[in-house]
XYZ file of C-alpha atoms in Angstrom:
258
model
C 6.432 3.655 -21.366
C 4.038 2.727 -17.846
C 0.344 3.073 -19.685
C -1.649 1.323 -17.814
C -4.825 2.549 -20.016
C -6.799 -0.399 -20.408
C -6.022 -2.102 -16.542
C -8.695 -2.587 -14.038
C -6.150 -1.565 -10.386
C -7.695 -2.162 -6.769
C -6.139 -0.341 -3.606
C -6.987 -0.937 -0.161
C -6.852 1.518 2.233
C -7.884 4.432 -1.548
C -9.697 6.857 0.723
C -7.141 8.990 2.166
C -3.219 9.594 2.631
C -1.381 6.990 0.404
C -3.347 5.082 -0.931
C -5.050 7.675 -2.185
C -2.045 8.691 -3.604
C -0.926 5.703 -5.206
C -4.672 5.545 -7.100
C -3.790 9.456 -8.558
C -0.794 8.241 -9.546
C -2.277 4.844 -11.361
C -5.676 7.097 -13.118
C -2.699 9.833 -14.407
C -1.811 6.514 -16.589
C -4.615 5.885 -17.186
C -5.707 3.047 -15.060
C -9.558 2.588 -14.013
C -9.994 1.790 -10.352
C -11.738 -0.101 -7.218
C -10.510 1.621 -3.907
C -11.194 0.341 -0.835
C -11.990 1.297 2.813
C -14.310 1.167 5.469
C -15.839 5.267 5.278
C -18.449 4.813 2.739
C -18.244 8.855 2.810
C -14.260 9.294 2.205
C -15.002 5.894 -0.895
C -17.072 8.544 -2.513
C -15.697 11.689 -2.435
C -12.397 10.592 -3.714
C -13.792 8.608 -6.095
C -15.589 11.316 -7.504
C -12.346 13.384 -7.854
C -10.015 10.815 -8.967
C -13.436 10.545 -11.970
C -11.986 13.833 -13.233
C -8.588 12.782 -13.692
C -10.709 10.902 -17.342
C -11.484 7.213 -15.008
C -13.719 4.852 -14.312
C -13.277 4.698 -9.829
C -15.628 1.912 -7.667
C -16.001 3.051 -4.456
C -16.517 -0.561 -2.247
C -16.450 -0.215 1.777
C -14.051 -3.220 2.742
C -12.926 -3.888 6.299
C -10.216 -6.335 5.064
C -10.110 -7.390 8.775
C -13.187 -9.486 8.033
C -12.905 -12.686 5.531
C -16.509 -12.108 4.479
C -16.097 -7.712 3.629
C -13.288 -9.021 1.455
C -15.549 -11.561 -0.350
C -17.831 -9.426 -0.840
C -15.252 -6.709 -2.531
C -13.860 -9.250 -4.862
C -17.167 -9.993 -5.802
C -18.392 -6.285 -6.618
C -15.120 -5.413 -8.472
C -15.708 -8.534 -10.680
C -19.500 -7.813 -11.569
C -18.010 -4.245 -12.103
C -14.422 -4.823 -14.377
C -14.913 -8.866 -14.803
C -11.158 -8.365 -14.239
C -8.395 -6.922 -11.569
C -4.894 -6.563 -12.871
C -3.602 -4.889 -10.698
C -3.423 -4.876 -6.499
C -2.212 -2.157 -4.469
C -2.179 -3.508 -0.821
C -1.706 -0.348 0.898
C -4.306 -0.662 3.944
C -2.895 -0.736 7.844
C -1.695 1.275 10.837
C 1.478 1.294 12.726
C -0.750 1.593 16.260
C 0.475 2.935 19.988
C 3.890 2.998 20.768
C 4.908 0.994 23.645
C 8.901 -0.635 24.455
C 8.963 -4.451 23.935
C 8.739 -5.411 27.908
C 5.389 -3.543 27.795
C 4.136 -4.225 24.426
C 0.493 -5.539 24.983
C -0.124 -8.901 23.566
C -4.243 -7.549 22.453
C -2.101 -4.625 20.805
C 0.750 -6.506 19.002
C -2.178 -9.563 17.507
C -4.561 -6.050 16.449
C -1.552 -4.362 14.504
C -0.303 -7.795 13.484
C -3.678 -8.931 12.073
C -3.656 -6.129 9.682
C -0.931 -5.325 8.251
C 0.208 -8.521 7.982
C -3.060 -11.315 8.254
C -5.447 -8.785 6.425
C -2.646 -7.822 3.898
C -2.523 -11.570 2.978
C -6.133 -12.042 2.900
C -6.567 -9.495 0.623
C -3.738 -10.928 -1.534
C -5.236 -14.245 -1.993
C -8.314 -13.127 -2.699
C -7.367 -11.064 -5.718
C -4.552 -13.339 -6.398
C -7.308 -16.642 -6.928
C -8.843 -14.161 -9.996
C -5.283 -12.795 -10.673
C -3.839 -16.584 -11.574
C -7.583 -17.454 -13.090
C -6.580 -15.123 -16.234
C -2.673 -15.382 -15.738
C -1.585 -12.162 -15.218
C -1.511 -9.243 -12.470
C 0.374 -6.968 -10.762
C 0.937 -7.163 -7.098
C 2.098 -4.151 -5.378
C 2.663 -4.886 -1.260
C 2.749 -1.276 0.628
C 5.193 -2.549 3.736
C 7.819 0.301 5.306
C 11.053 1.223 5.996
C 10.149 -0.312 9.234
C 10.313 -3.473 8.099
C 13.132 -3.420 7.060
C 15.319 -1.149 10.389
C 14.836 -0.564 13.801
C 13.602 2.531 15.114
C 14.818 4.094 18.280
C 12.802 7.179 18.977
C 8.956 5.179 17.845
C 8.939 2.019 19.653
C 6.386 -0.248 17.347
C 7.263 -3.417 17.868
C 3.896 -4.817 16.174
C 4.664 -2.662 13.006
C 7.539 -3.833 12.871
C 6.833 -7.081 13.378
C 3.744 -6.982 10.266
C 5.895 -5.578 7.944
C 8.781 -7.498 8.051
C 6.712 -9.731 7.619
C 4.958 -8.329 4.429
C 8.653 -7.824 3.371
C 8.842 -12.062 3.008
C 5.121 -12.825 2.604
C 6.257 -10.309 -0.915
C 9.371 -12.751 -1.593
C 7.246 -16.200 -0.878
C 4.404 -15.422 -3.009
C 6.251 -13.937 -5.564
C 8.474 -16.985 -6.614
C 4.799 -19.306 -5.764
C 3.702 -16.887 -8.254
C 5.973 -16.184 -10.673
C 4.459 -18.703 -13.632
C 1.521 -17.957 -13.580
C 2.262 -14.109 -14.952
C 2.086 -12.311 -11.473
C 4.442 -10.496 -10.214
C 4.327 -9.757 -6.681
C 6.565 -6.642 -5.453
C 6.619 -4.311 -2.215
C 7.518 -0.418 -1.830
C 8.930 0.474 1.807
C 8.550 4.256 2.126
C 10.037 6.134 4.668
C 8.301 9.136 6.666
C 5.159 10.793 4.401
C 2.608 12.803 5.833
C -0.262 10.938 5.323
C -4.078 11.036 7.353
C -2.322 8.509 9.816
C 0.991 10.753 9.766
C -0.806 14.240 10.089
C 1.048 17.412 9.852
C 1.752 18.044 13.210
C 2.873 14.779 14.064
C 4.605 15.142 11.240
C 6.327 18.231 12.996
C 6.946 16.690 15.661
C 8.972 14.161 14.547
C 10.736 16.649 11.596
C 14.080 16.956 14.160
C 14.021 12.561 13.762
C 13.485 12.219 9.843
C 16.393 14.810 9.221
C 18.844 11.929 11.405
C 17.694 9.480 10.253
C 17.211 10.080 5.943
C 19.940 10.965 4.540
C 18.063 13.677 2.460
C 16.826 15.327 5.405
C 12.936 15.626 4.821
C 10.077 13.736 4.750
C 8.707 12.478 1.181
C 6.112 14.098 -0.945
C 2.835 13.344 -0.781
C 0.999 12.809 -4.621
C -1.880 15.604 -5.241
C -3.949 15.846 -8.503
C -1.612 18.943 -9.649
C 1.352 17.430 -8.848
C 3.521 13.851 -8.728
C 4.938 12.435 -5.891
C 7.754 10.863 -4.634
C 5.897 6.717 -4.785
C 3.793 7.733 -8.173
C 6.837 6.326 -10.064
C 7.748 3.074 -8.226
C 3.712 2.386 -8.382
C 3.454 3.168 -12.102
C 7.122 1.479 -12.278
C 5.722 -1.453 -11.306
C 2.640 -1.822 -12.294
C 3.383 -1.538 -15.815
C 4.061 -4.222 -18.184
C 7.811 -2.935 -18.651
C 7.693 -4.748 -14.852
C 7.246 -7.965 -16.357
C 11.034 -9.319 -15.247
C 10.990 -7.942 -11.401
C 9.108 -9.758 -9.299
C 9.859 -10.508 -5.065
C 12.137 -6.684 -5.170
C 11.726 -5.184 -2.157
C 11.878 -1.364 -3.073
C 12.827 1.686 -0.682
C 11.444 4.901 -1.426
C 12.760 6.400 2.114
C 15.233 9.199 0.958
C 18.097 6.857 2.110
C 17.331 5.980 5.243
C 17.693 1.820 5.243
C 20.999 2.932 3.028
C 22.825 3.782 5.898
């Protein structure tokens, strides 16, 4: 089950962090890849690493806040592979913390534009190609923070954007349900990543233990071992998930269960 040989997967933010981990997981199942991010040096290094798993990997420099850049990325993927089967919308950033009354409007707009508007831009652009072929698996990376509040780290823009991603996922799932395309969202809890550095995770460990019934952060993916997001991503990307759409799947150690 969950064999992805012959499938083409596009991962935004695929050069590092959770995006890189999901790219590794899909590659281990046989998917050929296109990884999108802004830093070409990181993209090329990650692509070289992923090719050692026996798959093709196309690094595509892309700024998802730009329609022109996203359209160029779609053209590059179509030229290289002729199709896109799987889209993992992962790129995003939480922004700096502020209490709601002091949250700068420009910061709020910037976070929402990156985490929600840009995600829609990418989903729409690649989704058009999926509609043409009558097949697609869209996986939006939302967050547990799109489902619950966070008393320790006030991130109103991030919470609002990820909550929007969750309902956008339901909307697109409904709209594309008869077109061969499933749309689902994964809501990770706290995971180490490029954004969540080792130093940051150490400072947040008391918070993680307090809010997470499993009392630990998620385990990231490596080339040598599976991580805690891998099974969810591979399942939702697979043919076997053909009757699963509009699902919001927390992978959070129980954070949103309490």
